[in-house]
CSV table of C-alpha atoms and ligand atoms in Angstrom, one decimal:
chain,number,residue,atom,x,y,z
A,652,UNK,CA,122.8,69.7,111.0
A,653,UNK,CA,125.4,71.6,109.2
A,654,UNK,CA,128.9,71.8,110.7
A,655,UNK,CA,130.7,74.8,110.6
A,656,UNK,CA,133.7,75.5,108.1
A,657,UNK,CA,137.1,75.1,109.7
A,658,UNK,CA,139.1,77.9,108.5
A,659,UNK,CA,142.9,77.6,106.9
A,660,UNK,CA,145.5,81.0,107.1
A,661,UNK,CA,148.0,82.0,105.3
A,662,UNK,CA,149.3,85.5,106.1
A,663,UNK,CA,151.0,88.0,103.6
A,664,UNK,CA,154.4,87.6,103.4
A,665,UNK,CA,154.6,91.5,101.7
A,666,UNK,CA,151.8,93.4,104.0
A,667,UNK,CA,152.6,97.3,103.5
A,668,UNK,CA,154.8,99.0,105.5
A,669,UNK,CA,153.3,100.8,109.0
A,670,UNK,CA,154.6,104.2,107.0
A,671,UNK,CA,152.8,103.2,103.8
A,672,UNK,CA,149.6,102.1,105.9
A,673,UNK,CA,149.2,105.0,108.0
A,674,UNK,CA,149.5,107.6,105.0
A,675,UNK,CA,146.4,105.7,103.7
A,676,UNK,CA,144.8,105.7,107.4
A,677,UNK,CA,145.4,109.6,107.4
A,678,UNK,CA,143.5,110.5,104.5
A,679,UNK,CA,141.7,107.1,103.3
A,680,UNK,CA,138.9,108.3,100.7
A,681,UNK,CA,136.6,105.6,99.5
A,682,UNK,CA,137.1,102.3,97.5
A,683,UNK,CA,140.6,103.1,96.8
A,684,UNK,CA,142.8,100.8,99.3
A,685,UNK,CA,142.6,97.9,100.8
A,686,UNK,CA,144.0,95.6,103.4
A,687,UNK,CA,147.1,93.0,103.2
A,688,UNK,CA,144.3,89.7,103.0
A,689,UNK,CA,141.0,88.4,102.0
A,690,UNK,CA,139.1,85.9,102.7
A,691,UNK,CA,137.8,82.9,100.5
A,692,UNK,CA,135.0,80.0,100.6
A,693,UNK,CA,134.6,78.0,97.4
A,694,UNK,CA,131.0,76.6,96.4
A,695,UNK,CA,130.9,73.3,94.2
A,696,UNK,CA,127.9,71.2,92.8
A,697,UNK,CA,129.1,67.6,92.3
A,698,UNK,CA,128.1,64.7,89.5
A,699,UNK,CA,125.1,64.4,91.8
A,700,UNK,CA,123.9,67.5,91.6
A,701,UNK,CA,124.6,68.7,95.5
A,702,UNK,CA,126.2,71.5,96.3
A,703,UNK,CA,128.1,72.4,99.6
A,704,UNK,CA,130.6,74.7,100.8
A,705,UNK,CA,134.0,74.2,101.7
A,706,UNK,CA,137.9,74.7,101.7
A,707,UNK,CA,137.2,78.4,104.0
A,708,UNK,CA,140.5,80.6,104.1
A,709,UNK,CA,142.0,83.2,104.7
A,710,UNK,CA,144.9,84.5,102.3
A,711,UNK,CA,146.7,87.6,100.8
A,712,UNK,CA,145.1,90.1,99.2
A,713,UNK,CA,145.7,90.1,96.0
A,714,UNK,CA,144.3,89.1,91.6
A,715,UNK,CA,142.0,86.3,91.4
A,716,UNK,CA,142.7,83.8,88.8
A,717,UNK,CA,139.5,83.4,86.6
A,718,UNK,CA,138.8,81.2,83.2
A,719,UNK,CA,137.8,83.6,80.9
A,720,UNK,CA,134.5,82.0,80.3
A,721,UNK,CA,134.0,82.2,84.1
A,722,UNK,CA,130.1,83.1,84.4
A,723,UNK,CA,130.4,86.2,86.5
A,724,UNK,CA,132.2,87.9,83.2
A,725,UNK,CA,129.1,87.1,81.1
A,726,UNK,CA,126.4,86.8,82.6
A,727,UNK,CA,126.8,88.4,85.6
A,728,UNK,CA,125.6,86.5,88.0
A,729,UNK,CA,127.3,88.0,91.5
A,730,UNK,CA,126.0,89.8,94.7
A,731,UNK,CA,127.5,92.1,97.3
A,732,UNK,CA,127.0,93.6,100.3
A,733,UNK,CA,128.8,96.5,102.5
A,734,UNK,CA,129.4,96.9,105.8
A,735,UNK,CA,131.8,98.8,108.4
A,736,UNK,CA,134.1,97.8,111.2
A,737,UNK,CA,135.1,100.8,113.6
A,738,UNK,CA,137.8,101.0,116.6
A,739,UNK,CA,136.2,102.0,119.9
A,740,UNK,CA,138.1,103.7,122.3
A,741,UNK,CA,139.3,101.0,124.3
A,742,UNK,CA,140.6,99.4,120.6
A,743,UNK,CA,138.3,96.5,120.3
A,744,UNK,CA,136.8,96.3,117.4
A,745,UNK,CA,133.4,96.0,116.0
A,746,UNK,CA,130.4,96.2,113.2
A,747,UNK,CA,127.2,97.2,112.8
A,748,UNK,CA,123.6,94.3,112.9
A,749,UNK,CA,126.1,92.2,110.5
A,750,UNK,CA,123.4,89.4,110.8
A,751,UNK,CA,121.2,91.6,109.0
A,752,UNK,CA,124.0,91.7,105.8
A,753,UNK,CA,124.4,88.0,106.3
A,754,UNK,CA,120.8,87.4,105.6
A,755,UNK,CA,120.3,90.1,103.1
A,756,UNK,CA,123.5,88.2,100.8
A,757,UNK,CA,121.0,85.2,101.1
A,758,UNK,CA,118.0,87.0,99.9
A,759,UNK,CA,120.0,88.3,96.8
A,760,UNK,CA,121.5,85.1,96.3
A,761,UNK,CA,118.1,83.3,95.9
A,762,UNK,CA,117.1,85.9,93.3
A,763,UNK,CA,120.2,85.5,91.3
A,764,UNK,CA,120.2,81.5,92.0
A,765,UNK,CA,123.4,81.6,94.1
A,766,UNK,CA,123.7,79.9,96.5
A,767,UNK,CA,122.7,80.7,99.9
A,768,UNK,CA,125.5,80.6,102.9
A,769,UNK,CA,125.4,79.8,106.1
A,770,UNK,CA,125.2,83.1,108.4
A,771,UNK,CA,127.7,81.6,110.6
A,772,UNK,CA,130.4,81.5,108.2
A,773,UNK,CA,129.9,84.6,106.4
A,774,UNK,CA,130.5,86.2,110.4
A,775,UNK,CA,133.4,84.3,110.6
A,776,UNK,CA,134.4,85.2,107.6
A,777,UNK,CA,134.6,88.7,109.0
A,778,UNK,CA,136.0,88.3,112.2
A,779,UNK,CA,138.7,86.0,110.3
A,780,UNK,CA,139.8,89.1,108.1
A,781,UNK,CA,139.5,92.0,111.0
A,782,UNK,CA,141.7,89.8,113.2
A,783,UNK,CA,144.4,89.9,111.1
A,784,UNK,CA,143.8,93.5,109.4
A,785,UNK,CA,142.8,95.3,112.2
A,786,UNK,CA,145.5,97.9,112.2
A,787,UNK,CA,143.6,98.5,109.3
A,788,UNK,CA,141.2,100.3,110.7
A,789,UNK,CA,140.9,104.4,110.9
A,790,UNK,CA,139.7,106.4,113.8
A,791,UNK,CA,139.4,109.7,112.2
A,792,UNK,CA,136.1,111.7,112.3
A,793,UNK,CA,133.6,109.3,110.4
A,794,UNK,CA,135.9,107.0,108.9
A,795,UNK,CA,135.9,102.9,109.4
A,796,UNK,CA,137.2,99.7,107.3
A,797,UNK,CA,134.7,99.1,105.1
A,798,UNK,CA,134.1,95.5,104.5
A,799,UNK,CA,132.6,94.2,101.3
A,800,UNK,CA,131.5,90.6,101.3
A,801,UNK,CA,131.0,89.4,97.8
A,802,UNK,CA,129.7,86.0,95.8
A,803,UNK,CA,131.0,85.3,92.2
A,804,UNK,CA,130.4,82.6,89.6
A,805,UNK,CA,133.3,81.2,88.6
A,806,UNK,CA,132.4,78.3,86.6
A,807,UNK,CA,134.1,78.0,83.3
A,808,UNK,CA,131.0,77.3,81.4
A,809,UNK,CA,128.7,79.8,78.5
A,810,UNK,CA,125.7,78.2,79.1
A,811,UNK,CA,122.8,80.1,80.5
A,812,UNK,CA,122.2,78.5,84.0
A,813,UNK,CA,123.0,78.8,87.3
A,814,UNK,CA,127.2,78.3,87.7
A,815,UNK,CA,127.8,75.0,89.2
A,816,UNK,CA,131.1,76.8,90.7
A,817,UNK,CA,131.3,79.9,93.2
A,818,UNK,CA,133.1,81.8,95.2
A,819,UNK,CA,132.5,83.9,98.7
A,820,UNK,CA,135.0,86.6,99.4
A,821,UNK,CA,135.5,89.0,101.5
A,822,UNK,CA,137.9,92.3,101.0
A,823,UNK,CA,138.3,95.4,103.2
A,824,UNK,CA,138.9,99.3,102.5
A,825,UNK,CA,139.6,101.9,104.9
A,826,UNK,CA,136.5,104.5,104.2
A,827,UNK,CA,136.3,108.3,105.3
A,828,UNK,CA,133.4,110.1,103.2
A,829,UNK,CA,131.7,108.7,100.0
A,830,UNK,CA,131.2,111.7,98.5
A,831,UNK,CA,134.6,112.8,99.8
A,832,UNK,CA,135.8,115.6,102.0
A,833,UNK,CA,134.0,117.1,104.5
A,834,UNK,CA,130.1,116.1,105.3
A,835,UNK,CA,127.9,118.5,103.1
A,836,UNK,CA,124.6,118.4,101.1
A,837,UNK,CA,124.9,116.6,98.1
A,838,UNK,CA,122.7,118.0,95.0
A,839,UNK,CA,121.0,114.9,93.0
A,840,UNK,CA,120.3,114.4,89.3
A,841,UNK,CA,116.7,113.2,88.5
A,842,UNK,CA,117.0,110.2,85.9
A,843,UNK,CA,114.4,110.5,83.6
A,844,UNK,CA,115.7,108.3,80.8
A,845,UNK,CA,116.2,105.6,82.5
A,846,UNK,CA,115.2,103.4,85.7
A,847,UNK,CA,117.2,101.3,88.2
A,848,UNK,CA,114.7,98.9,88.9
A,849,UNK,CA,110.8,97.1,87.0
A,850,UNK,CA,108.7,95.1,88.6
A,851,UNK,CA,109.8,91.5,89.3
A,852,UNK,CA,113.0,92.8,88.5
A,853,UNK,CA,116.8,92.4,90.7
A,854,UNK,CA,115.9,95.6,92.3
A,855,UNK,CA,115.6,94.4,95.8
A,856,UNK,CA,118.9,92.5,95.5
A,857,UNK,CA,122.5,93.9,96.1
A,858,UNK,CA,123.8,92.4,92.5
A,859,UNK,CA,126.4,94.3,90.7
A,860,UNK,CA,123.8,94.5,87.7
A,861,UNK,CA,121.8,97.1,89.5
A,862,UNK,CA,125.1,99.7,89.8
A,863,UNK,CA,126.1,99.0,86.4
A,864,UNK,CA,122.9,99.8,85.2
A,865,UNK,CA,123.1,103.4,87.4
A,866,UNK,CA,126.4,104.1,85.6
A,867,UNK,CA,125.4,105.5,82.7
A,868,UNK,CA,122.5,107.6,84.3
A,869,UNK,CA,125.5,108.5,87.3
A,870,UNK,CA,126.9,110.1,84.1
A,871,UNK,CA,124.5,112.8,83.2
A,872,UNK,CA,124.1,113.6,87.2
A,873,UNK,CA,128.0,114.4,86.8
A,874,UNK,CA,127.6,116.0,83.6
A,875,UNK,CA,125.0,118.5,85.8
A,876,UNK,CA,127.9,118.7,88.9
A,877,UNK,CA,125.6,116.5,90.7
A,878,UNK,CA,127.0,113.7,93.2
A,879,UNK,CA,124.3,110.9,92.6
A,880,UNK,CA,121.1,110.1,90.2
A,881,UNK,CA,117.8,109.6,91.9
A,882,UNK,CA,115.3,107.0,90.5
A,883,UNK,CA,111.3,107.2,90.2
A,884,UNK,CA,109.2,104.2,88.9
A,885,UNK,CA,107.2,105.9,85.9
A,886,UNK,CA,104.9,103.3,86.0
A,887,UNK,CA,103.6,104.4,89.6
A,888,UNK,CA,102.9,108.3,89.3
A,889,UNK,CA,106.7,109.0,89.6
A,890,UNK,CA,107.0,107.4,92.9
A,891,UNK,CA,110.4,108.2,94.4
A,892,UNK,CA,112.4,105.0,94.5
A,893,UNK,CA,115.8,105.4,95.4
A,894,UNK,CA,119.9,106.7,94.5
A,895,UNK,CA,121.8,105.2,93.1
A,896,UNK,CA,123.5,103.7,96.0
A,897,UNK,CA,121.4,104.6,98.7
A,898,UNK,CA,118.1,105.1,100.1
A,899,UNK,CA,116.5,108.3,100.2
A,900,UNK,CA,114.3,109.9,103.5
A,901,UNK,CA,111.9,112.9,104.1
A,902,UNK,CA,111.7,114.8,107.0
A,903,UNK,CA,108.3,117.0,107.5
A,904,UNK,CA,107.7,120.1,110.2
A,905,UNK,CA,104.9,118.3,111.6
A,906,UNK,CA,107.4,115.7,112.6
A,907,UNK,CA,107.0,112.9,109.9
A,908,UNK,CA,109.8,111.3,108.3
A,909,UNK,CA,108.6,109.4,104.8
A,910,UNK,CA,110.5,107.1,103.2
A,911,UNK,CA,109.6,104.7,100.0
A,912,UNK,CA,107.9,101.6,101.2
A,913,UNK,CA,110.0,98.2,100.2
A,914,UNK,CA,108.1,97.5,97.1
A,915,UNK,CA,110.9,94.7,95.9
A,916,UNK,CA,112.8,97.4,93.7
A,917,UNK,CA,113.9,98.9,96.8
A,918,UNK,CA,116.7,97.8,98.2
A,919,UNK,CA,116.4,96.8,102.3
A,920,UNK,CA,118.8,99.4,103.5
A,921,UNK,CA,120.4,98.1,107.3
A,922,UNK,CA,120.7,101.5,107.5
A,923,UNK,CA,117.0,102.2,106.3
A,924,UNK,CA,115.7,100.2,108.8
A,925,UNK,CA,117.8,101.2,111.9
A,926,UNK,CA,116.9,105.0,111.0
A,927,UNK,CA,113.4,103.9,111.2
A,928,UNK,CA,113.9,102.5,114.6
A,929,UNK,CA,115.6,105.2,115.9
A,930,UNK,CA,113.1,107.6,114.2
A,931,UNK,CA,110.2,106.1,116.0
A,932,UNK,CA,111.8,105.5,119.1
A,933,UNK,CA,112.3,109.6,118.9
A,934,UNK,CA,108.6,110.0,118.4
A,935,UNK,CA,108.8,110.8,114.5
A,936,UNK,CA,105.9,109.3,113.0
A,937,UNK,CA,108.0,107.1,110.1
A,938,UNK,CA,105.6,106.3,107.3
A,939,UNK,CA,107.0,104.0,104.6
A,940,UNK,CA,104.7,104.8,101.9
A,941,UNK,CA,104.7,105.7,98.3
A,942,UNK,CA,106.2,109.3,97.9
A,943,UNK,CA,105.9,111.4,93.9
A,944,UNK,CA,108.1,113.3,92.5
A,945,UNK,CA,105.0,116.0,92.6
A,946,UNK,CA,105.1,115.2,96.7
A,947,UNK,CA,108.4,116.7,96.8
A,948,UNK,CA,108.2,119.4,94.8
A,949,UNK,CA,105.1,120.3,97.0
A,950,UNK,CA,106.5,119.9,100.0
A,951,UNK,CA,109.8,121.9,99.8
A,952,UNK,CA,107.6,124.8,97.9
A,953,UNK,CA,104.7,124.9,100.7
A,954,UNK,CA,108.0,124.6,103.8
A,955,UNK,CA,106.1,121.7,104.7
A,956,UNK,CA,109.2,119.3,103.8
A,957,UNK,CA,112.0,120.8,105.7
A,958,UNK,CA,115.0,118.3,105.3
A,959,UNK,CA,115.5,115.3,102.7
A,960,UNK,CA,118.6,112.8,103.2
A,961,UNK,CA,120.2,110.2,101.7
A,962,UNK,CA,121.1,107.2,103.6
A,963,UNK,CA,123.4,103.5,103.6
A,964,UNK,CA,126.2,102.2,104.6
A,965,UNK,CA,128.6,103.9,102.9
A,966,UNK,CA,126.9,107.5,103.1
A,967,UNK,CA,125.7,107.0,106.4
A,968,UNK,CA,123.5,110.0,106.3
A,969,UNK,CA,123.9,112.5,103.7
A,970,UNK,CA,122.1,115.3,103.2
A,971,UNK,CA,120.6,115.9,99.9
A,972,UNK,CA,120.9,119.2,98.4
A,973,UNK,CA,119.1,120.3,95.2
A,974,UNK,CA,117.6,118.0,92.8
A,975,UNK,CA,118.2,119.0,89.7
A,976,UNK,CA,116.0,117.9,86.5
A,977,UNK,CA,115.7,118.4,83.1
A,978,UNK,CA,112.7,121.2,83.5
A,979,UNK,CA,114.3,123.0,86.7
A,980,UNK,CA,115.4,122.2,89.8
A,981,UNK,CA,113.5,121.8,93.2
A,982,UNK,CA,115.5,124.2,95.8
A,983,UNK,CA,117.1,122.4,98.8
A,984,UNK,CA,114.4,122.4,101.3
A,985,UNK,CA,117.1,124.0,104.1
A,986,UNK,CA,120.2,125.9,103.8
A,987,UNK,CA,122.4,123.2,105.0
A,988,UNK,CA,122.4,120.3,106.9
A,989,UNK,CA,119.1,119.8,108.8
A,990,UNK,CA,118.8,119.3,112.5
A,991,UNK,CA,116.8,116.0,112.7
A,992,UNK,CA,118.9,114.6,109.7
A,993,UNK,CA,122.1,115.3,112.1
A,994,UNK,CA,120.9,114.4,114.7
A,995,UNK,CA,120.0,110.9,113.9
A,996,UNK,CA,123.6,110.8,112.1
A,997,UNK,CA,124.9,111.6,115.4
A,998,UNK,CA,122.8,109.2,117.4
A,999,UNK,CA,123.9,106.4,114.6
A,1000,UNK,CA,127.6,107.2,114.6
A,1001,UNK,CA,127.4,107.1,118.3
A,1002,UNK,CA,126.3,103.7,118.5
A,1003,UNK,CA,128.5,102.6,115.4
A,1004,UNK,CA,131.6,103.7,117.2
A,1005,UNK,CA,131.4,103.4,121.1
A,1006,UNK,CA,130.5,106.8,122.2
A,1007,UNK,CA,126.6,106.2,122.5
A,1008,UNK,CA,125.5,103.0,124.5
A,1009,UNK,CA,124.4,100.3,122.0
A,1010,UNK,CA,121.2,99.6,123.8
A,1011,UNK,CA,119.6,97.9,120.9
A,1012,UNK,CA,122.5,95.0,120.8
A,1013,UNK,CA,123.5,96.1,117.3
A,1014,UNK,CA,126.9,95.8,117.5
A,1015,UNK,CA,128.9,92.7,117.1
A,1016,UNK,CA,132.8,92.5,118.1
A,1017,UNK,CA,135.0,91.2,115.4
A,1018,UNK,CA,138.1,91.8,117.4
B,484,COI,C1,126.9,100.7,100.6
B,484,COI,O1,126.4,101.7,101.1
B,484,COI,O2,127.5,99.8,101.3
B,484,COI,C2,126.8,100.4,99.2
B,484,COI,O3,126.7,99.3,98.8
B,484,COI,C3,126.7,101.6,98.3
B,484,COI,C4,127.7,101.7,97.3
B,484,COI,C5,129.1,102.0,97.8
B,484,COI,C6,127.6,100.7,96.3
């Protein structure tokens, strides 16, 4: 039996000011603040070759200290994962199926031979840093601290193996919009040079390597004033796969809603699955299936597609615009937003933030 990790605290003695934190709070954007402290867990293998977890805390926010031969800088062996903590109305405070992130960290960590960590301390290690940040938190229309739980190698060692040294962190951001400003339908770039994902490859994982390898493709959908690249696997018909930081969702007028089945290049979206849940529990008939690029183009053309969305936990539920390619575009299938899309936006951010009753037990108070 494994005992859980006793944590130490040592609060910032330079938090910023109420003033300076509630001009963030007002008009927080995405990724670019974050809270006065962070929390830690080092990871050690010793001369015997066992590894274990220890020395848990929680401690300013502020520059890591890293050997530059640190693995992580070369080899890039590091996961993430994302998640959101919202104020309900009474001020508590709480996130969204968090086990779900804990477990998923542990499936990326086996395919980039991390090690794995117990779910118990990577909650704590949540509730640890909302405790103390939770003025952090907004309340505006769709906004929430997002909370980014992250695993790094920081062994000072070149070799190509598994780091013998890591680190758990945790950091936290206050989020409105990812795509920024209001809610609209975002028009996608079709990547046909490159792919995100090959078979046996990290796709499945939440690894950095994945969004660095999107970058350059995120380029040419900014180059064609689009707000995100969409991959297909060439090898399978142009099967749709997914964005390239979020999974993608059809909606049909018969009442179907098709989504990519997890083919281990797909990434298991917490969101992906609860929109499938609350899909089916809405009668849709949710199919998680192999969708082409030929599908789509189809579909929106023949009105049999009606809406198409983005989803995850930093776009929520996006709706997807155009998709734009190098021989033509296919239209948006609607002229905005579309009503089940919303709606199951709605029904999500109601649960997410208080105002819908949680009657899945999805949400977990941090403070
Ligand atoms: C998330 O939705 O949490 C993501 O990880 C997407 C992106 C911000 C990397």
């Amino acid at each position: 039996m494994t005992t859980a990790l006793e944590f130490t605290q040592q609060l910032s003695e330079h938090p910023k000011s109420a003033e300076e934190r509630a001009a963030i709070l007002a008009n927080p954007g995405f990724g670019n603040h974050f809270t006065d402290h962070t929390v830690v867990v080092d990871y050690k293998v010793d001369v015997d070759g066992n590894g274990g977890w220890s020395n848990a805390r929680l401690e300013p926010y502020g520059p890591i200290m890293l050997d530059p031969s640190a693995a992580v800088l070369h080899y890039g062996q590091e996961i993430f994962e994302g998640m959101k903590a919202y104020k309900h109305a009474d001020g508590t405070v709480w996130t969204f199926r968090p086990e779900e992130n804990a477990k998923r960290m542990n499936l990326s960590a086996r395919r980039l031979a991390l090690p794995e960590l117990p779910e118990e301390t990577f909650l704590e290690s949540l509730r640890r840093l909302v405790a103390v940040d939770k003025e952090w938190v907004p309340t505006g229309e769709g906004d929430a601290l997002y909370l980014r739980p992250f695993m790094i190698a920081t062994e000072a060692f070149l070799g190509v193996r598994p780091a013998r040294e890591v680190s758990f962190r945790v950091i936290a951001s206050p989020a409105g919009n990812y795509f920024g400003g209001e809610l609209q339908p975002v028009s996608i770039w079709l990547s046909e040079n490159y792919a995100r994902a090959g078979r046996g490859g990290t796709g499945e994982a939440k690894c950095g390597g994945n969004y660095a390898a999107s970058l350059a493709p995120q380029l040419e959908a900014e180059a064609q004033g689009c707000k995100q690249v969409l991959f297909l696997d060439p090898f399978n018909d142009n099967a749709v796969e997914e964005l390239g930081g979020m999974n993608i969702f059809f909606v049909f007028a018969d009442g179907r809603l098709v989504t990519p089945e997890l083919n281990g290049n797909i990434l298991r979206g917490v969101t992906r699955s609860s929109v499938i849940q609350l899909a089916k529990d809405r009668g849709l008939d949710v199919q998680e299936r192999k969708i082409t690029i030929d599908e789509w183009r189809a579909g929106v053309e023949s009105g049999e597609i009606t809406e198409v969305f983005a989803c995850g936990t930093a776009a929520v539920i996006t709706p997807i615009g155009e998709l734009k390619t190098q021989h033509g575009s296919i239209a948006s299938p609607g002229s905005g937003a579309g009503e089940v899309s919303m709606s199951i936006r709605k029904q999500l951010l109601g649960i997410q933030t208080g105002t819908v009753e949680d009657t899945y037990g999805w949400m977990t108070r941090l403070a």
